[in-house]
Amino acid sequence: MLVIRAARAFDGERALPGPVSVFVADGRIVGLESGEALVPDGWNLVEHPTATVLPGLFDLHSHLGGDSRDGALDRLPEYSPEQLDAVIDDSLRRELAVGVTVVRDLGDRDWSVLHRRDRAADGLPAPTILAAGPPITSAKGHCWRFGSEAVGPDRLRAAVRERAERGVNVVKVMGTGGTMTPGTDLMRCQFTLPELRLIVDEAHAAGLPVTVHAHNLPAVEQALAAGADGIEHCTCLTDRGVRISDDLLHRLAARQVAVCPTLGTDPDALPPPSVRELLERLGLTREVRLALVARAHRAGVRIVSGADSGISAAKPHGSLPAAVADLVAGGIPAAEALASATSLAADTVGLGGRKGRLRAGHDADLLLCAGDPLDRIEALTAVTAVMVAGTWADLA
């Protein structure tokens, strides 16, 4: 039984002036009080007099099998099962070190992350894993080497059925090509609208949400028309650069589609030359991306945070705070940016009843950081302690 007293709190939705005391017992939050709350007999007090306490963060777009170096997705199919397990464990440690307590993996090889999710815990604190398994892609489509190609209605139905039988948390579909798979095209849709609608309908019938990787504008329109629950990247590329109409933004907002723009890039790590040339040719600068996301937010689109972590040196595991900071840099208020990685993220993946907020009855997944991220978002990276289900993580 523990009382954690901090200078202030962000409860997943709003700031709470301090001091704030969080009462933790049996792995759950049992109380939250402002002021100098009395410490009951038999309870231990842990004080963080300059820190902010927040719910643990969510990274809603990760690839735990990616080793955080350039060429990560190319190497992934070459790893032995033992090597892949080691990479996944290291990725989880990196995520936990920045306060990420829930990771949604949106593409593995051979169901490796799904197996890691279901493996008996070793007793050490680790992030909760949500797993998609290998993403459904077209013949030689984006990430085809993960073993996930499906062509034609029968194979698409079988692909969804297999994911339901294996117990995935979400179905991931590659709606366009991607920069990390040579020979694929960001500007081309990999499935027709009837095919994508079939995938979505089959998944929904099995009780599973669907999120679609979509870089070009037609693919975003297609994902919305097919009834997808989420859109990854949502880059809205056209032959005239990044374009999106107010009408499309309003439709995304009305449907409450969860858009994960996968921001958060290490500015000191240059992308590979081929990727850099492509981004320059398409006019896809950081400033353009941030302006689009801020505009979508103003239109009421549900923006959630995920970093596409692990795929390269520019996007290593542990990049989630940078993705949140990018939202603020684009003009989104800090509290709403933080909600994109806490309460809103939890609601999006169906965990809002037990994670993502400082609430009595919720899991005691906590992040303490030095300073106030609502005043200066960079404080989110000054991690002083992380708790998972009531147990302190070793951040050494």
Coordinates of N, CA, C and O in Angstrom, one line a residue, residues 69-145:
R69 N 17.3 0.3 -35.9 CA 18.4 0.7 -36.8 C 17.9 0.8 -38.2 O 16.9 0.1 -38.5
D70 N 18.6 1.5 -39.0 CA 18.2 1.6 -40.5 C 18.2 0.1 -41.0 O 19.1 -0.7 -40.7
G71 N 17.2 -0.2 -41.8 CA 17.1 -1.5 -42.4 C 16.4 -2.5 -41.5 O 16.5 -3.7 -41.8
A72 N 15.8 -2.0 -40.4 CA 15.2 -2.9 -39.4 C 14.2 -3.9 -40.0 O 14.2 -5.1 -39.7
L73 N 13.3 -3.4 -40.9 CA 12.3 -4.2 -41.5 C 12.8 -5.2 -42.5 O 12.3 -6.3 -42.6
D74 N 13.9 -4.9 -43.1 CA 14.6 -5.8 -44.0 C 15.3 -6.9 -43.2 O 15.3 -8.1 -43.7
R75 N 15.8 -6.6 -42.1 CA 16.5 -7.7 -41.3 C 15.5 -8.6 -40.6 O 15.8 -9.7 -40.3
L76 N 14.3 -8.1 -40.3 CA 13.4 -8.8 -39.4 C 13.1 -10.2 -39.9 O 13.1 -11.2 -39.1
P77 N 12.9 -10.5 -41.3 CA 12.7 -11.8 -41.7 C 13.9 -12.8 -41.6 O 13.7 -14.0 -41.7
E78 N 15.1 -12.2 -41.4 CA 16.3 -13.0 -41.3 C 16.6 -13.5 -39.9 O 17.4 -14.4 -39.7
Y79 N 16.0 -12.9 -38.9 CA 16.3 -13.3 -37.5 C 15.8 -14.7 -37.2 O 14.7 -15.1 -37.6
S80 N 16.6 -15.4 -36.4 CA 16.1 -16.6 -35.8 C 15.1 -16.3 -34.8 O 15.0 -15.2 -34.3
P81 N 14.2 -17.3 -34.4 CA 13.2 -17.0 -33.3 C 13.9 -16.5 -32.0 O 13.3 -15.6 -31.4
E82 N 15.1 -17.0 -31.7 CA 15.7 -16.6 -30.5 C 16.2 -15.1 -30.6 O 16.1 -14.3 -29.7
Q83 N 16.8 -14.8 -31.8 CA 17.2 -13.4 -32.0 C 16.0 -12.5 -32.0 O 16.1 -11.4 -31.4
L84 N 14.9 -12.9 -32.6 CA 13.7 -12.0 -32.6 C 13.1 -11.8 -31.2 O 12.8 -10.7 -30.9
D85 N 13.1 -12.8 -30.4 CA 12.7 -12.7 -29.0 C 13.6 -11.6 -28.3 O 13.0 -10.8 -27.5
A86 N 14.9 -11.7 -28.5 CA 15.8 -10.8 -27.9 C 15.5 -9.3 -28.3 O 15.5 -8.4 -27.5
V87 N 15.2 -9.1 -29.6 CA 14.9 -7.8 -30.1 C 13.6 -7.3 -29.5 O 13.5 -6.1 -29.1
I88 N 12.6 -8.1 -29.4 CA 11.3 -7.7 -28.9 C 11.5 -7.3 -27.4 O 11.0 -6.3 -27.0
D89 N 12.2 -8.1 -26.7 CA 12.4 -7.8 -25.2 C 13.2 -6.5 -25.1 O 12.9 -5.7 -24.2
D90 N 14.2 -6.2 -25.9 CA 14.9 -5.0 -25.9 C 14.0 -3.8 -26.2 O 14.1 -2.7 -25.6
S91 N 13.2 -4.0 -27.2 CA 12.2 -3.0 -27.6 C 11.3 -2.6 -26.5 O 11.0 -1.4 -26.2
L92 N 10.8 -3.6 -25.8 CA 9.9 -3.4 -24.7 C 10.6 -2.6 -23.6 O 10.0 -1.7 -23.0
R93 N 11.9 -2.9 -23.3 CA 12.6 -2.2 -22.3 C 12.8 -0.7 -22.7 O 12.7 0.2 -21.9
R94 N 13.1 -0.5 -24.0 CA 13.2 0.9 -24.5 C 11.9 1.7 -24.3 O 11.9 2.9 -24.0
E95 N 10.8 1.0 -24.6 CA 9.5 1.7 -24.5 C 9.2 2.0 -23.1 O 8.8 3.2 -22.7
L96 N 9.4 1.1 -22.2 CA 9.1 1.3 -20.8 C 10.0 2.4 -20.2 O 9.5 3.2 -19.3
A97 N 11.2 2.5 -20.6 CA 12.1 3.5 -20.1 C 11.6 5.0 -20.3 O 12.0 5.9 -19.6
V98 N 10.8 5.2 -21.3 CA 10.2 6.5 -21.5 C 8.8 6.7 -21.0 O 8.2 7.7 -21.2
G99 N 8.4 5.7 -20.3 CA 7.0 5.8 -19.6 C 5.9 5.2 -20.4 O 4.7 5.3 -20.1
V100 N 6.2 4.4 -21.5 CA 5.2 3.8 -22.3 C 4.8 2.5 -21.6 O 5.7 1.6 -21.4
T101 N 3.6 2.3 -21.2 CA 3.1 1.1 -20.5 C 2.1 0.3 -21.3 O 1.7 -0.8 -20.8
V102 N 1.7 0.8 -22.4 CA 0.9 0.0 -23.4 C 1.5 0.2 -24.8 O 1.7 1.4 -25.2
V103 N 1.8 -0.9 -25.5 CA 2.4 -0.8 -26.8 C 1.4 -1.6 -27.8 O 1.1 -2.7 -27.5
R104 N 1.0 -0.9 -28.9 CA 0.3 -1.6 -29.9 C 1.2 -1.9 -31.1 O 1.7 -1.0 -31.7
D105 N 1.5 -3.2 -31.3 CA 2.4 -3.6 -32.4 C 1.5 -3.8 -33.6 O 0.5 -4.6 -33.6
L106 N 1.9 -3.1 -34.7 CA 1.1 -3.1 -35.9 C 1.8 -3.8 -37.1 O 1.6 -3.4 -38.2
G107 N 2.5 -4.9 -36.8 CA 3.1 -5.6 -37.8 C 4.3 -6.4 -37.3 O 5.4 -5.8 -37.1
D108 N 4.1 -7.7 -37.2 CA 5.3 -8.6 -36.8 C 5.5 -9.6 -37.9 O 4.8 -9.7 -38.9
R109 N 6.5 -10.5 -37.6 CA 6.7 -11.6 -38.5 C 6.4 -12.9 -37.8 O 6.8 -13.1 -36.6
D110 N 5.7 -13.8 -38.4 CA 5.4 -15.1 -37.9 C 4.7 -15.1 -36.5 O 5.0 -15.9 -35.7
W111 N 3.9 -14.0 -36.3 CA 3.1 -13.9 -35.0 C 4.0 -13.8 -33.8 O 3.6 -14.1 -32.7
S112 N 5.2 -13.3 -34.0 CA 6.2 -13.3 -32.9 C 5.8 -12.4 -31.7 O 6.0 -12.8 -30.5
V113 N 5.2 -11.3 -32.0 CA 4.8 -10.4 -30.9 C 3.5 -10.9 -30.2 O 3.4 -10.8 -29.0
L114 N 2.7 -11.6 -31.0 CA 1.5 -12.2 -30.4 C 2.0 -13.3 -29.4 O 1.4 -13.4 -28.3
H115 N 3.0 -14.1 -29.8 CA 3.5 -15.1 -28.9 C 4.1 -14.5 -27.7 O 3.9 -15.0 -26.6
R116 N 4.8 -13.4 -27.9 CA 5.4 -12.7 -26.7 C 4.3 -12.1 -25.8 O 4.5 -12.2 -24.6
R117 N 3.2 -11.6 -26.4 CA 2.1 -11.1 -25.6 C 1.6 -12.2 -24.7 O 1.2 -12.0 -23.5
D118 N 1.5 -13.4 -25.2 CA 0.8 -14.5 -24.5 C 1.8 -15.4 -23.6 O 1.3 -16.3 -22.9
R119 N 3.1 -15.1 -23.7 CA 4.0 -15.9 -23.0 C 3.9 -15.5 -21.5 O 3.6 -14.4 -21.1
A120 N 4.1 -16.5 -20.6 CA 4.0 -16.3 -19.2 C 5.0 -15.2 -18.8 O 6.1 -15.2 -19.2
A121 N 4.5 -14.2 -18.0 CA 5.4 -13.1 -17.5 C 6.5 -13.6 -16.6 O 6.3 -14.6 -15.9
D122 N 7.6 -12.9 -16.7 CA 8.8 -13.3 -15.9 C 8.8 -12.6 -14.5 O 9.7 -12.7 -13.8
G123 N 7.7 -11.9 -14.3 CA 7.6 -11.2 -13.0 C 8.1 -9.8 -13.0 O 7.9 -9.0 -12.1
L124 N 8.8 -9.4 -14.1 CA 9.4 -8.0 -14.2 C 8.3 -7.1 -14.9 O 7.6 -7.6 -15.8
P125 N 8.2 -5.9 -14.5 CA 7.3 -4.9 -15.1 C 7.6 -4.8 -16.6 O 8.8 -4.7 -17.0
A126 N 6.6 -4.8 -17.4 CA 6.7 -4.6 -18.9 C 5.5 -4.0 -19.4 O 4.4 -4.2 -18.8
P127 N 5.5 -3.3 -20.5 CA 4.3 -2.8 -21.1 C 3.3 -3.9 -21.5 O 3.7 -5.0 -21.9
T128 N 2.1 -3.5 -21.4 CA 1.0 -4.3 -22.0 C 1.1 -4.3 -23.5 O 1.3 -3.3 -24.1
I129 N 1.0 -5.5 -24.1 CA 1.1 -5.6 -25.5 C -0.2 -5.8 -26.2 O -1.0 -6.7 -25.8
L130 N -0.5 -5.0 -27.2 CA -1.6 -5.3 -28.1 C -1.0 -5.6 -29.5 O -0.1 -4.9 -29.9
A131 N -1.5 -6.7 -30.1 CA -0.8 -7.2 -31.3 C -1.7 -7.4 -32.4 O -2.9 -7.9 -32.3
A132 N -1.2 -7.0 -33.6 CA -2.0 -7.3 -34.9 C -1.5 -8.5 -35.6 O -2.2 -9.0 -36.5
G133 N -0.3 -9.0 -35.3 CA 0.2 -10.1 -36.1 C 0.8 -9.5 -37.4 O 0.9 -8.3 -37.6
P134 N 1.1 -10.3 -38.4 CA 1.5 -9.8 -39.7 C 0.4 -9.0 -40.3 O -0.7 -9.4 -40.3
P135 N 0.7 -7.8 -40.9 CA -0.3 -7.0 -41.5 C -0.8 -7.6 -42.8 O 0.0 -8.3 -43.5
I136 N -2.0 -7.5 -43.1 CA -2.6 -8.0 -44.4 C -2.1 -7.1 -45.5 O -2.3 -5.9 -45.5
T137 N -1.4 -7.7 -46.5 CA -0.9 -6.9 -47.6 C -1.2 -7.6 -48.9 O -1.6 -8.7 -49.0
S138 N -0.9 -6.9 -50.0 CA -1.2 -7.5 -51.4 C 0.1 -8.3 -51.8 O 1.1 -8.3 -51.1
A139 N 0.0 -8.9 -53.0 CA 1.1 -9.7 -53.5 C 2.3 -8.7 -53.7 O 2.2 -7.7 -54.4
K140 N 3.4 -9.1 -53.0 CA 4.6 -8.3 -53.0 C 4.4 -6.8 -52.5 O 5.1 -5.9 -52.9
G141 N 3.3 -6.7 -51.7 CA 3.0 -5.4 -51.2 C 3.8 -5.0 -50.0 O 4.8 -5.7 -49.6
H142 N 3.5 -3.9 -49.4 CA 4.3 -3.3 -48.3 C 4.4 -4.4 -47.1 O 3.4 -4.9 -46.7
C143 N 5.6 -4.7 -46.7 CA 5.9 -5.7 -45.7 C 5.5 -7.1 -46.0 O 5.2 -7.9 -45.2
W144 N 5.5 -7.4 -47.3 CA 5.1 -8.8 -47.8 C 6.0 -9.9 -47.2 O 5.6 -11.0 -47.0
R145 N 7.2 -9.5 -46.8 CA 8.2 -10.5 -46.3 C 7.8 -10.9 -44.9 O 8.4 -11.9 -44.3

